[in-house]
Tab-separated table of C-alpha atoms and ligand atoms in Angstrom:
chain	number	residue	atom	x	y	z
A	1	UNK	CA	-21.570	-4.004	-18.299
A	2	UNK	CA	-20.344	-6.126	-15.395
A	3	UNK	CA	-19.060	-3.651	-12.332
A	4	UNK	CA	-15.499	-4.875	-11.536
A	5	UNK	CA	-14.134	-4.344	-7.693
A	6	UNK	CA	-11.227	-5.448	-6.530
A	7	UNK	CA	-10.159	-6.321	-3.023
A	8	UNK	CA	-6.688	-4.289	-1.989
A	9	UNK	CA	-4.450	-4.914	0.681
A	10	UNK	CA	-2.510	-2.083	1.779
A	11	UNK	CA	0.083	-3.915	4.061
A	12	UNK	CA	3.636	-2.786	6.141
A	13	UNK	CA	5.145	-1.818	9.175
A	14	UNK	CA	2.991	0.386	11.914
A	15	UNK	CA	3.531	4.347	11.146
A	16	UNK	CA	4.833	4.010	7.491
A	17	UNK	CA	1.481	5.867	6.437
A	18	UNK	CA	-1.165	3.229	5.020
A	19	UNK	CA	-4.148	4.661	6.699
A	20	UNK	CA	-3.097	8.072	5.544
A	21	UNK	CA	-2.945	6.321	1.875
A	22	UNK	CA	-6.485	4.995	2.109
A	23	UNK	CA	-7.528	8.253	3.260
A	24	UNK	CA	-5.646	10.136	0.776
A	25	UNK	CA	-6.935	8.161	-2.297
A	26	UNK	CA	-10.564	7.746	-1.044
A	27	UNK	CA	-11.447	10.698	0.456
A	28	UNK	CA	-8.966	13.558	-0.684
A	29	UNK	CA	-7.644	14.322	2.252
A	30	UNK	CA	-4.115	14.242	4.550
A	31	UNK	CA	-4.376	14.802	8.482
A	32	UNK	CA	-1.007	14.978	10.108
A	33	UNK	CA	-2.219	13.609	13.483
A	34	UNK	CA	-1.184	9.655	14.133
A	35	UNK	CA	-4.789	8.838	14.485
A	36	UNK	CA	-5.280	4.928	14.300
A	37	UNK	CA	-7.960	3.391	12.318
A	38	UNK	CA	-11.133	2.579	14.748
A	39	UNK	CA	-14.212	0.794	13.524
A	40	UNK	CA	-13.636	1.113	9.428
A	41	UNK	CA	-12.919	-2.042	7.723
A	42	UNK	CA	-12.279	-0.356	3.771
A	43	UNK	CA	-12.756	2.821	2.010
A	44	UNK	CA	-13.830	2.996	-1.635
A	45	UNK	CA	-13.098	4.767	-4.592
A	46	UNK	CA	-14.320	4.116	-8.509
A	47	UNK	CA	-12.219	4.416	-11.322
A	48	UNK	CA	-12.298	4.036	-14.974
A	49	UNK	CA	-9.771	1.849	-16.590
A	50	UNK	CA	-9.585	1.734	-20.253
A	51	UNK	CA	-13.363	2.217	-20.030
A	52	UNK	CA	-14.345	-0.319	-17.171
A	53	UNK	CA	-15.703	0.748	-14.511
A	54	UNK	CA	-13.474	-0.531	-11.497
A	55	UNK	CA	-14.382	-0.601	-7.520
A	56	UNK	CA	-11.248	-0.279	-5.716
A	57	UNK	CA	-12.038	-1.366	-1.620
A	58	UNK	CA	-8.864	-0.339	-0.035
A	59	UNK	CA	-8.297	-2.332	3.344
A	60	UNK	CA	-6.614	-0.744	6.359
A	61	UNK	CA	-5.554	-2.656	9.485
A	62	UNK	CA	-6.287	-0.847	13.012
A	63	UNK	CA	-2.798	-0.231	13.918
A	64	UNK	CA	-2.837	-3.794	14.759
A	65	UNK	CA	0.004	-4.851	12.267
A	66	UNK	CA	1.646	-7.112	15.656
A	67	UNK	CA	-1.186	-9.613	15.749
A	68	UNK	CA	-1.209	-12.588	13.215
A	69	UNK	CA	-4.707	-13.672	13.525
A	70	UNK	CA	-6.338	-9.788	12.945
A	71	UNK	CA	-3.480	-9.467	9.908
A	72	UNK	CA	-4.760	-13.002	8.556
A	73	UNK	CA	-8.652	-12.427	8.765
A	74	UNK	CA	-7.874	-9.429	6.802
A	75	UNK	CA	-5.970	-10.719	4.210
A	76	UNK	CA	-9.085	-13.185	3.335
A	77	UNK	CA	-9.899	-12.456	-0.477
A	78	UNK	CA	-7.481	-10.124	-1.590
A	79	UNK	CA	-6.778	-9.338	-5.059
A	80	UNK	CA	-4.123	-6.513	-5.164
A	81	UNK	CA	-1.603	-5.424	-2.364
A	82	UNK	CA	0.576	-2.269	-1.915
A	83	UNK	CA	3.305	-3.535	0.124
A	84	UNK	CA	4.599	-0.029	2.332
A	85	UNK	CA	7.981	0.963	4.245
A	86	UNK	CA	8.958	4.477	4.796
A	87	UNK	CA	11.428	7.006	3.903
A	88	UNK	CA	12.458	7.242	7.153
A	89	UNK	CA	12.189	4.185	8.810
A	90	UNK	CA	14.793	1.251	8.421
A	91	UNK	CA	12.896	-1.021	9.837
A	92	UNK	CA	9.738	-1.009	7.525
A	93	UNK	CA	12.231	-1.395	4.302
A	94	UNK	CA	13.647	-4.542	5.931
A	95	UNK	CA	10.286	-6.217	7.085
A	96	UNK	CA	8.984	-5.749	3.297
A	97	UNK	CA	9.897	-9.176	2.440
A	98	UNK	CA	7.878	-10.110	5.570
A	99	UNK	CA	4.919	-8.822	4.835
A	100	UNK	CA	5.282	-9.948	1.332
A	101	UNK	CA	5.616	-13.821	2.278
A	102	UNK	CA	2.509	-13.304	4.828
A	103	UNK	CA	0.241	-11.868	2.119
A	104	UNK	CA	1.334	-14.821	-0.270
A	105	UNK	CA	0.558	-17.625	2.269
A	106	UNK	CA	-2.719	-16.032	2.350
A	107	UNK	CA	-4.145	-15.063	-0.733
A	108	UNK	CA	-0.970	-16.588	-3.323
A	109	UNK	CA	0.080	-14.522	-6.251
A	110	UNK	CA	-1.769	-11.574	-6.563
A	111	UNK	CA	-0.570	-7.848	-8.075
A	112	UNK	CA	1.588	-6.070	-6.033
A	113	UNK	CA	3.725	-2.668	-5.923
A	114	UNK	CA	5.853	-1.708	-3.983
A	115	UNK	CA	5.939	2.298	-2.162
A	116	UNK	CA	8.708	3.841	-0.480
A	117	UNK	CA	6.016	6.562	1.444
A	118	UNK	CA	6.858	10.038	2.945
A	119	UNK	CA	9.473	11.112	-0.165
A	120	UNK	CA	8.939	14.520	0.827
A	121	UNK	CA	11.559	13.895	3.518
A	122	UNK	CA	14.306	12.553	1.509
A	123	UNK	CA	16.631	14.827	3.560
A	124	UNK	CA	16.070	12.072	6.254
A	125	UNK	CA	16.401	8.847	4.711
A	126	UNK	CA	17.552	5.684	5.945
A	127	UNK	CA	17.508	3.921	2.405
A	128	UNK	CA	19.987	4.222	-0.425
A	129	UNK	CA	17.853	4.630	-3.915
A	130	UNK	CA	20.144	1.468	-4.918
A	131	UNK	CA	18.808	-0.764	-1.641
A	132	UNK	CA	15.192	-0.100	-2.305
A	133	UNK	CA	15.609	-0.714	-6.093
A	134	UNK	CA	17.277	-3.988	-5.713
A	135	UNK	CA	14.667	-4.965	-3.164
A	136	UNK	CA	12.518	-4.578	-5.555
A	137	UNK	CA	13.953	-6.262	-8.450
A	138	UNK	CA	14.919	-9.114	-6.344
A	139	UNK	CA	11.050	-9.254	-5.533
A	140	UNK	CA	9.976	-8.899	-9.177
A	141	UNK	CA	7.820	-5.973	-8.075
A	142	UNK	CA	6.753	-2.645	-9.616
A	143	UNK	CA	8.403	0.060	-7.409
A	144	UNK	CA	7.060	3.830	-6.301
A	145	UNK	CA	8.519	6.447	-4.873
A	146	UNK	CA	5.637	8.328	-2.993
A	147	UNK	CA	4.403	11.118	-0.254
A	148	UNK	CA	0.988	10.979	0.749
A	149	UNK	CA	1.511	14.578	2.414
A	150	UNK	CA	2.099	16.195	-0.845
A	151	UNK	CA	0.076	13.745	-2.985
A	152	UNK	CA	2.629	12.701	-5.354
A	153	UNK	CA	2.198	8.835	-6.673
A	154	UNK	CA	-0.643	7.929	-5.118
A	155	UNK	CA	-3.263	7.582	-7.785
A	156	UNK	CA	-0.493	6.288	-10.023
A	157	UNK	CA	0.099	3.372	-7.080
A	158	UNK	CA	-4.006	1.939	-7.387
A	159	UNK	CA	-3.834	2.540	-11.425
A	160	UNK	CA	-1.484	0.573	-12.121
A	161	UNK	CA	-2.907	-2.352	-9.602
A	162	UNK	CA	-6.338	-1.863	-11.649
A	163	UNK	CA	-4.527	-2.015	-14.614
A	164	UNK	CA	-2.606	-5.109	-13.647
A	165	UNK	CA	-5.514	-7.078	-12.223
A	166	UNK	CA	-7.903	-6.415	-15.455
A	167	UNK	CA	-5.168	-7.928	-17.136
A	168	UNK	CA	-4.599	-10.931	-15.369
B	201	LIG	P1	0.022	3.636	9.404
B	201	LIG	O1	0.306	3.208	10.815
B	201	LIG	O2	0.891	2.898	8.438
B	201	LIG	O3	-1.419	3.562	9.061
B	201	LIG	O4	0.484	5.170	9.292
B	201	LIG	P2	-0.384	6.509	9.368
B	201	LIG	O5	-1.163	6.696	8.124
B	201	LIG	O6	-1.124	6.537	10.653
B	201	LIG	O7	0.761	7.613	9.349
B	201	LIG	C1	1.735	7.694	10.372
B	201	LIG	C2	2.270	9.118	10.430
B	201	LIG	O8	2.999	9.431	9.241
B	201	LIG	C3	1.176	10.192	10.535
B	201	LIG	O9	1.626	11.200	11.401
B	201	LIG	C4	1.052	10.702	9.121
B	201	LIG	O10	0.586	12.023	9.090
B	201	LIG	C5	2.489	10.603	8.639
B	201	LIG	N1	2.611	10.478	7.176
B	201	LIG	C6	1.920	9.647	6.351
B	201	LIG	N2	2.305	9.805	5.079
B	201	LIG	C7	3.269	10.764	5.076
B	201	LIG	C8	4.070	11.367	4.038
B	201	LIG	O11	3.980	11.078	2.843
B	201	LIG	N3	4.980	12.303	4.462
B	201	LIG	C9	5.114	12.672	5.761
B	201	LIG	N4	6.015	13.605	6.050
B	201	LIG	N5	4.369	12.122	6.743
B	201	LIG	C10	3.463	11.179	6.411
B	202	LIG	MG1	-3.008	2.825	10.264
């Protein structure tokens, strides 16, 4: 029994919480300090989908999001990407398409969801439900509404990635 793992990209604007994603789903845990990412290329986590064993690395960029080259190197060899913008944060929902484009001239086609993070402060959003729908229908994407603080979504976000690349 060949040992699938798959490459992810988790990929958006500074601060919309993709560190705290990768540390969420690999190691259990949320830390409300902004700490950036030092030293740690991917963290790791196995699942089991529809019996196969799957190796998800989960990338994470060291706050470094501004520089091309760093963004590109890491890019190299992906084979899923959770494209991120926040709750409360205009600007990450209107650099999605952005990101998207860079991670296509990259590594082409590959699966990819959508997240709007940090649902747990819906009292604060910038983004009508209809905007970040549309966005994603426009983009043909499977979209998630998620909080890393309170864990909802999260597993469901790399499941259905796994799911999606076994399938391809
Ligand atoms: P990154 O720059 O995209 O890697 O973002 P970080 O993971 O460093 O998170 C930026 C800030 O947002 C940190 O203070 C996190 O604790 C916070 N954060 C991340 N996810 C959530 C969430 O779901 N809800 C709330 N309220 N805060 C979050
Ligand atoms: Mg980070």
């Amino acid at each position: 029994d060949m040992e699938v793992a798959i490459k992810v990209v988790v990929v958006g604007n500074g601060a919309v919480g993709k560190s705290s994603m990768i540390q969420r789903y690999c190691k259990g845990i949320f830390t409300k300090d902004y700490k950036k990412t030092i030293g740690v290329d991917f963290l790791e986590r196995q699942i089991v989908v529809n019996g196969e064993d799957v190796r998800l690395l989960l990338w994470d960029t060291a706050g470094q999001e501004e520089f091309d080259a760093i963004t590109k190197a890491y890019y190299r060899g992906a084979q899923a990407c959770v494209l991120v913008f926040s709750t409360t944060d205009r600007e990450s929902f209107q650099s999605i398409e952005t990101w998207k484009e860079k991670v296509e001239a990259e590594v082409g086609d590959v699966p990819t969801v959508l997240v709007q993070n940090k649902i747990d402060l819906l009292e604060e959003t910038v983004i009508k439900n209809e905007e970040a729908e549309a966005l994603a229908k426009r983009l043909k994407l499977r979209f998630y509404r998620a909080s890393v603080k309170e864990d909802l979504n999260v597993t469901e976000v790399f499941k259905f990635l796994a799911d999606k690349y076994l399938q391809r």
